[in-house]
DNA sequence: CATTTCAGATGACGTTGTCACCTTAGCGAC
DNA sequence: GTCGCTAAGGTGACAACGTCATCTGAAATG
């Protein structure tokens, strides 16, 4: 009765969306362990087997969630970058804070963004080589889609860094900035960056980071 | 027949160790999902219920593994710090590389080190406040033990940073360095720090990081 | 030697991911 | 219109898992 009048494709799309939304809610509430395909299905108004018509399994569903989040983040950073009112360093600070903001607001979703590629037992030990292979994987493969989405974010981010430190050092400092921001976000949400014992806030750390990189980047 | 002649306490200690070792093996091989209490018990030569005499559950076992690893890492860093042949910046570089080395050599164990504190559904949303409370928790509580072990590492690490940048900025730059190193390690082991597309190695990133901090730290 | 205690064994239960199989409604061909 | 195809969704079942209540037997204690 909810999706009363709907063509077949529309109905399927609605179901898929409902599954993703329900999974996102459960993920925010109780982490990956709380995302149970049965509960997701129930919240989406379908039965246990329905998700397998849209995803290959639980992992695929979680990965699709991460892909969507990467795309959302990329859009935010793109908007930041093309804002003429902001200075280059403001854009960089903003981009880093977008990432940290996700970690703060949706910690479990954030951890899905940086999940290991191919964490199945049979896929271990291949490391980064697998990533390269997956970049050539067909569209629709959930894992490959997520990697590509994360890659598009990195490209967007790299443009900002390039504007600030020049093309020569952009990739090096870009990697450093990204890794540092991720480390700050991850340690904060896991409780390992105690603001009490270390007497620092994430924002101050980002400021210091950007300042150091601009200083080092200009003189090189 | 293996532990033929042994008092009860000795036998129990041997079993506990065998459980931890088996769990560590499985963790290295297939990640947390592959660590099944049944398989751990089988490899340790006991039955399914035995682990519950030594740990409160699966989570407790994994947490104990992380605690042991933190202690091992702390020892390594302490050895580095008290080595008179090393310069202050060499000690710092070494300490950061110890962390990254664990991430490279035992990726799944590394991710256990930085697991979220209290990731059970009923414990969410409390954030860092929970950490402070757990610091006062009784010894034997697996989660609190791990936090304390991680704290001891941070203290050891902070001494190195203090020697390099002075006590005034030690905590700020210490947090920054630690978070950055963790970000590098984590992004490398999850495949998000592509050495191809970014044309950088973790070692180069550490070098740049230490150089930037020493420059910024001295002038402040 | 009698008793307590505790490591370990065993059986059971609920939950979960996954799949094979079935049902049914939308859609095009004629 | 009707027929057949296709794919979304429903249903039952299965294996694996974490966990616990209960039992057993041997070491420890007096």
XYZ file of C-alpha atoms (C1' of nucleotides) in Angstrom:
500
model
C 0.000 0.000 0.000
C 2.960 2.248 0.573
C 4.314 1.902 -2.928
C 0.903 1.194 -4.360
C 1.176 2.636 -7.846
C 4.596 1.841 -9.199
C 6.146 0.148 -12.146
C 8.347 -2.790 -11.455
C 11.631 -0.922 -11.821
C 10.377 1.857 -9.553
C 9.291 -0.571 -6.899
C 12.656 -2.308 -6.974
C 14.495 0.987 -6.711
C 12.362 1.980 -3.741
C 13.108 -1.306 -2.020
C 16.806 -0.934 -2.623
C 16.742 2.561 -1.186
C 14.711 1.428 1.820
C 17.239 -1.330 2.482
C 20.135 1.122 2.320
C 18.389 3.608 4.601
C 17.492 0.961 7.145
C 21.048 -0.358 7.109
C 22.411 3.157 7.587
C 20.164 3.682 10.594
C 21.215 0.423 12.206
C 24.857 1.125 11.460
C 24.700 4.499 13.145
C 22.949 3.044 16.148
C 24.910 -0.084 16.884
C 27.758 -0.563 14.453
C 28.262 -3.291 11.876
C 27.302 -6.052 14.311
C 23.901 -4.436 14.752
C 23.283 -4.418 11.018
C 21.487 -7.701 10.639
C 20.015 -8.554 7.268
C 16.856 -9.733 8.980
C 16.367 -6.470 10.849
C 17.241 -4.435 7.778
C 14.693 -6.346 5.766
C 12.045 -5.933 8.438
C 12.597 -2.186 8.599
C 12.440 -1.969 4.838
C 9.160 -3.867 4.878
C 10.418 -6.939 3.049
C 11.528 -10.406 4.089
C 14.917 -11.977 4.730
C 15.637 -13.078 1.201
C 14.770 -9.829 -0.542
C 18.129 -8.098 -0.031
C 19.819 -10.788 -2.095
C 17.982 -9.447 -5.145
C 19.818 -6.133 -4.724
C 23.082 -7.066 -3.050
C 25.242 -10.146 -3.092
C 25.157 -10.299 0.701
C 25.573 -8.357 3.890
C 29.043 -7.207 2.975
C 27.838 -5.880 -0.324
C 25.153 -3.844 1.421
C 27.615 -2.281 3.837
C 30.009 -1.560 1.002
C 27.272 0.176 -0.992
C 26.650 2.344 2.045
C 30.312 3.339 2.126
C 30.263 4.098 -1.593
C 27.341 6.473 -1.184
C 29.077 8.169 1.689
C 32.255 8.662 -0.309
C 30.246 10.268 -3.088
C 28.525 12.565 -0.614
C 31.860 13.573 0.884
C 33.337 14.174 -2.544
C 30.458 16.494 -3.382
C 31.016 18.474 -0.195
C 34.717 18.858 -0.912
C 34.013 19.829 -4.499
C 31.642 22.553 -3.321
C 34.321 23.765 -0.943
C 36.979 23.797 -3.642
C 34.928 25.794 -6.123
C 33.933 28.417 -3.562
C 35.648 31.630 -4.700
C 35.279 33.196 -1.265
C 37.685 30.769 0.354
C 41.453 30.900 0.413
C 43.482 27.874 -0.585
C 44.398 27.033 2.967
C 40.794 27.497 4.074
C 39.738 25.007 1.421
C 42.300 22.519 2.690
C 41.286 22.988 6.304
C 37.670 22.603 5.285
C 38.288 19.416 3.347
C 40.116 17.838 6.260
C 37.365 18.847 8.625
C 34.742 17.283 6.376
C 36.428 13.925 6.879
C 36.826 14.411 10.594
C 33.235 15.572 10.799
C 31.999 12.291 9.372
C 34.115 10.438 11.901
C 32.585 12.445 14.682
C 28.980 12.372 13.488
C 28.780 8.865 12.072
C 31.678 6.897 13.535
C 30.568 3.494 12.336
C 29.896 4.681 8.833
C 33.308 6.329 8.862
C 34.984 3.054 9.686
C 33.209 1.507 6.712
C 34.865 4.098 4.469
C 38.303 2.839 5.384
C 37.611 -0.842 5.526
C 40.192 -3.190 4.231
C 39.845 -4.076 0.584
C 39.097 -7.752 0.250
C 39.058 -8.810 3.854
C 37.811 -12.287 3.112
C 40.150 -15.049 4.225
C 40.869 -16.221 0.690
C 41.785 -12.731 -0.448
C 44.352 -11.936 2.195
C 48.022 -11.348 1.717
C 47.590 -9.766 -1.667
C 47.746 -6.234 -0.325
C 47.761 -3.281 -2.606
C 48.164 -5.355 -5.726
C 44.569 -6.363 -5.418
C 43.499 -2.743 -5.462
C 45.092 -2.169 -8.812
C 43.323 -5.202 -10.185
C 40.016 -4.065 -8.758
C 40.373 -0.720 -10.480
C 39.836 -2.642 -13.689
C 36.951 -4.659 -12.281
C 33.556 -4.291 -13.940
C 31.136 -1.679 -12.668
C 28.572 -3.130 -10.302
C 31.155 -5.001 -8.267
C 30.506 -3.441 -4.839
C 34.112 -3.487 -3.675
C 35.422 -1.964 -6.891
C 32.746 0.705 -6.830
C 33.758 1.748 -3.342
C 37.414 1.940 -4.290
C 36.589 4.074 -7.286
C 34.436 6.392 -5.166
C 37.278 6.781 -2.662
C 39.623 7.446 -5.569
C 37.428 10.253 -6.886
C 37.548 11.863 -3.466
C 41.339 11.661 -3.444
C 41.481 13.318 -6.864
C 39.287 16.160 -5.699
C 41.359 16.515 -2.567
C 44.593 16.491 -4.519
C 43.510 19.483 -6.585
C 43.203 21.546 -3.424
C 46.616 20.433 -2.229
C 48.130 21.167 -5.633
C 46.821 24.723 -5.541
C 48.521 25.155 -2.202
C 51.925 23.493 -2.496
C 52.385 23.179 -6.243
C 52.168 20.185 -8.494
C 55.657 18.990 -7.712
C 54.962 18.024 -4.080
C 51.219 17.676 -4.273
C 51.041 13.892 -4.142
C 53.505 13.568 -1.303
C 51.908 16.195 0.904
C 48.462 15.154 -0.204
C 49.085 11.656 1.083
C 50.527 13.017 4.297
C 47.596 15.347 4.905
C 45.012 12.733 4.104
C 46.640 10.101 6.278
C 47.025 12.536 9.147
C 43.425 13.653 8.962
C 42.294 10.042 8.872
C 44.481 9.241 11.838
C 43.039 12.126 13.810
C 39.487 11.137 12.930
C 40.017 7.463 13.650
C 41.850 7.930 16.928
C 39.255 10.399 18.064
C 36.314 8.125 17.383
C 38.008 5.086 18.864
C 38.828 7.014 22.012
C 42.595 6.861 21.582
C 42.997 10.605 21.123
C 42.145 11.676 24.609
C 41.636 15.394 24.650
C 42.201 15.321 28.375
C 45.555 13.615 28.575
C 46.875 15.219 25.400
C 45.250 18.628 25.905
C 44.573 19.163 22.220
C 41.545 19.314 19.988
C 41.261 17.894 16.502
C 40.757 21.371 15.115
C 44.018 22.579 16.597
C 45.785 19.583 15.144
C 44.381 20.329 11.700
C 45.493 23.951 11.978
C 49.011 22.950 12.912
C 49.094 20.406 10.125
C 48.023 22.846 7.440
C 50.432 25.477 8.710
C 53.357 23.084 8.708
C 52.602 21.844 5.212
C 52.180 25.316 3.742
C 55.500 26.365 5.281
C 57.305 23.266 4.074
C 55.570 23.226 0.699
C 56.411 26.797 -0.227
C 60.095 26.549 0.555
C 60.574 23.423 -1.511
C 50.165 -36.041 27.345
C 51.436 -32.704 26.193
C 51.221 -31.040 29.589
C 51.665 -34.315 31.421
C 53.307 -33.253 34.667
C 51.815 -29.984 35.788
C 50.084 -28.487 38.763
C 46.627 -27.112 38.212
C 47.692 -23.484 38.000
C 50.437 -24.361 35.545
C 48.053 -26.305 33.376
C 45.578 -23.441 33.378
C 48.266 -20.956 32.439
C 49.373 -23.197 29.596
C 45.830 -23.449 28.327
C 45.377 -19.692 28.456
C 48.554 -19.187 26.497
C 47.599 -21.828 23.965
C 44.254 -20.079 23.471
C 45.931 -16.719 22.940
C 48.457 -18.159 20.514
C 45.826 -19.975 18.526
C 43.710 -16.835 18.385
C 46.700 -14.802 17.226
C 47.379 -17.270 14.438
C 43.799 -17.216 13.226
C 43.702 -13.436 13.459
C 46.787 -13.072 11.307
C 45.432 -15.523 8.772
C 41.855 -14.449 8.328
C 41.024 -11.454 10.444
C 38.590 -11.185 13.340
C 35.858 -13.055 11.466
C 38.156 -16.059 11.167
C 38.788 -16.126 14.910
C 36.103 -18.527 15.970
C 36.034 -19.667 19.554
C 35.426 -23.203 18.394
C 38.466 -23.233 16.122
C 40.602 -21.505 18.732
C 39.608 -24.122 21.281
C 40.295 -26.952 18.858
C 43.774 -25.621 18.059
C 44.479 -25.206 21.759
C 43.426 -28.790 22.340
C 40.401 -28.023 24.480
C 36.662 -27.876 23.871
C 34.254 -25.045 23.108
C 33.462 -24.072 26.663
C 37.004 -23.942 27.965
C 37.815 -20.376 26.848
C 35.085 -19.071 29.110
C 37.183 -20.151 32.109
C 39.877 -17.668 31.002
C 37.985 -14.956 29.137
C 34.501 -13.546 29.433
C 33.926 -14.196 25.735
C 35.308 -13.801 22.253
C 35.667 -10.068 22.587
C 37.647 -10.462 25.752
C 40.039 -12.844 24.039
C 40.656 -10.468 21.155
C 41.121 -7.593 23.571
C 43.680 -9.549 25.563
C 45.560 -10.108 22.323
C 45.619 -6.371 21.690
C 46.811 -5.707 25.237
C 49.744 -8.062 24.813
C 50.625 -6.407 21.530
C 50.553 -2.925 23.079
C 52.915 -4.115 25.798
C 55.251 -5.615 23.213
C 55.234 -2.384 21.216
C 55.858 -0.323 24.330
C 58.892 -2.444 25.140
C 60.285 -1.907 21.662
C 59.827 1.848 21.882
C 61.356 1.906 25.360
C 64.406 0.072 24.060
C 64.655 2.594 21.254
C 64.318 5.540 23.598
C 67.050 4.388 25.966
C 69.506 3.641 23.182
C 72.326 6.187 23.632
C 73.529 5.694 20.073
C 70.421 7.221 18.557
C 69.629 10.877 18.065
C 66.334 12.293 19.264
C 64.890 12.470 15.789
C 66.093 8.949 15.035
C 64.244 7.745 18.121
C 61.097 9.467 16.948
C 61.368 8.084 13.460
C 62.004 4.652 14.918
C 58.998 4.795 17.207
C 56.699 5.789 14.382
C 58.079 3.028 12.217
C 57.464 0.463 14.949
C 53.765 1.245 14.758
C 53.701 1.234 10.984
C 55.675 -2.006 11.027
C 52.983 -3.743 13.045
C 50.394 -2.480 10.613
C 52.356 -3.916 7.751
C 53.304 -7.218 9.351
C 50.134 -8.003 11.261
C 47.368 -5.864 9.786
C 44.501 -7.524 11.614
C 46.222 -7.399 14.952
C 46.995 -3.751 14.289
C 43.332 -2.995 13.787
C 42.624 -4.636 17.128
C 44.969 -2.124 18.757
C 42.814 0.769 17.651
C 39.419 -0.772 18.133
C 36.673 1.382 19.441
C 36.348 1.391 23.209
C 33.041 -0.125 24.168
C 31.621 -0.851 20.764
C 28.668 -2.758 22.137
C 25.317 -1.225 21.205
C 24.444 -0.283 24.768
C 27.743 1.509 25.258
C 27.589 3.808 22.254
C 27.339 7.542 22.263
C 29.385 7.941 25.402
C 32.558 8.755 23.525
C 35.692 9.714 25.312
C 34.003 10.109 28.660
C 33.833 6.386 28.893
C 37.584 6.121 28.567
C 38.147 8.251 31.599
C 35.797 6.104 33.602
C 37.494 2.937 32.430
C 40.843 4.227 33.560
C 39.522 3.732 37.060
C 38.041 0.338 36.314
C 39.364 -2.655 38.239
C 42.329 -4.579 36.875
C 41.270 -7.709 35.057
C 38.608 -5.943 33.046
C 39.879 -6.696 29.546
C 38.817 -3.406 27.986
C 40.338 -1.326 30.766
C 43.559 -3.326 30.607
C 43.896 -2.601 26.918
C 43.297 1.102 27.421
C 45.913 1.211 30.127
C 48.402 -0.634 27.931
C 47.780 1.824 25.101
C 48.198 4.659 27.591
C 51.569 3.366 28.724
C 52.690 3.346 25.101
C 51.577 6.944 24.688
C 53.526 7.960 27.781
C 56.674 6.329 26.479
C 56.119 7.949 23.116
C 55.543 11.349 24.662
C 58.932 11.288 26.380
C 60.616 10.993 23.003
C 58.589 13.860 21.613
C 59.318 15.983 24.676
C 63.044 15.506 24.215
C 62.677 16.753 20.681
C 60.261 19.699 20.833
C 60.260 20.628 24.503
C 57.703 20.066 27.186
C 55.598 23.024 26.176
C 54.431 21.636 22.825
C 55.035 17.964 23.491
C 51.418 16.926 23.954
C 50.184 18.823 20.930
C 52.857 17.563 18.551
C 52.802 14.146 20.179
C 49.137 13.768 19.365
C 49.745 14.998 15.845
C 52.618 12.624 15.228
C 50.831 9.648 16.693
C 47.650 10.303 14.748
C 49.572 10.824 11.533
C 51.544 7.629 11.966
C 48.365 5.733 12.704
C 46.720 7.233 9.649
C 49.620 6.216 7.463
C 49.634 2.690 8.874
C 45.885 2.269 8.643
C 45.507 3.662 5.155
C 48.389 1.563 3.971
C 47.002 -1.680 5.307
C 43.489 -0.972 4.094
C 44.787 -0.185 0.632
C 43.775 3.458 0.649
C 47.329 4.767 0.502
C 48.149 3.680 -2.993
C 51.870 4.016 -3.523
C 51.208 4.022 -7.233
C 48.756 6.862 -7.553
C 50.349 8.935 -4.804
C 53.948 8.071 -5.608
C 55.059 8.067 -1.992
C 56.190 5.507 0.521
C 55.302 5.414 4.164
C 58.939 5.927 5.086
C 59.135 9.127 3.101
C 55.981 10.355 4.754
C 57.444 9.676 8.201
C 60.613 11.526 7.274
C 58.690 14.563 6.105
C 56.527 14.451 9.192
C 59.458 14.369 11.602
C 61.259 17.110 9.696
C 58.225 19.382 9.715
C 57.639 18.879 13.421
C 61.233 19.480 14.412
C 61.258 22.667 12.349
C 57.973 23.891 13.803
C 58.737 22.691 17.311
C 62.103 24.407 17.621
C 60.920 27.802 16.512
C 58.048 27.863 18.975
C 40.606 -39.161 54.039
C 36.684 -35.987 53.377
C 35.548 -31.765 51.273
C 35.925 -27.905 48.500
C 37.047 -25.754 44.252
C 37.693 -24.968 39.734
C 39.411 -26.257 34.768
C 37.363 -28.466 31.445
C 33.569 -31.339 28.816
C 29.000 -31.592 27.089
C 24.519 -30.563 25.385
C 21.414 -27.181 24.190
C 19.473 -22.671 22.562
C 18.910 -18.482 19.951
C 20.739 -15.716 16.290
C 22.700 -14.963 12.041
C 24.178 -15.303 6.876
C 23.097 -17.803 3.022
C 20.846 -20.550 -0.381
C 17.425 -23.481 -3.047
C 12.980 -23.331 -4.226
C 8.511 -21.361 -4.916
C 5.081 -17.564 -5.919
C 3.461 -13.753 -8.264
C 3.120 -9.514 -10.716
C 4.932 -6.611 -14.413
C 6.130 -6.506 -19.279
C 6.665 -7.458 -24.256
C 5.316 -10.330 -28.434
C 1.798 -11.816 -31.022
C -6.853 -9.322 -25.453
C -3.713 -13.724 -24.124
C 0.510 -16.282 -23.523
C 5.072 -16.794 -21.846
C 9.105 -14.776 -19.827
C 11.507 -12.443 -16.317
C 12.768 -10.892 -12.104
C 11.275 -9.167 -7.303
C 9.987 -10.995 -3.388
C 8.455 -14.828 0.029
C 9.471 -19.253 2.483
C 11.768 -23.052 4.556
C 15.923 -25.027 5.704
C 20.793 -25.465 6.926
C 25.299 -24.768 8.954
C 28.099 -22.002 11.827
C 28.598 -19.255 15.567
C 28.558 -17.196 20.584
C 26.918 -18.234 24.870
C 25.295 -20.537 28.923
C 23.578 -24.163 32.382
C 25.032 -28.204 33.893
C 27.894 -32.011 34.824
C 32.496 -34.343 35.777
C 36.778 -35.238 37.595
C 41.029 -34.138 39.544
C 43.953 -31.038 42.145
C 44.142 -28.452 46.394
C 43.150 -27.826 51.263
C 42.119 -28.950 56.084
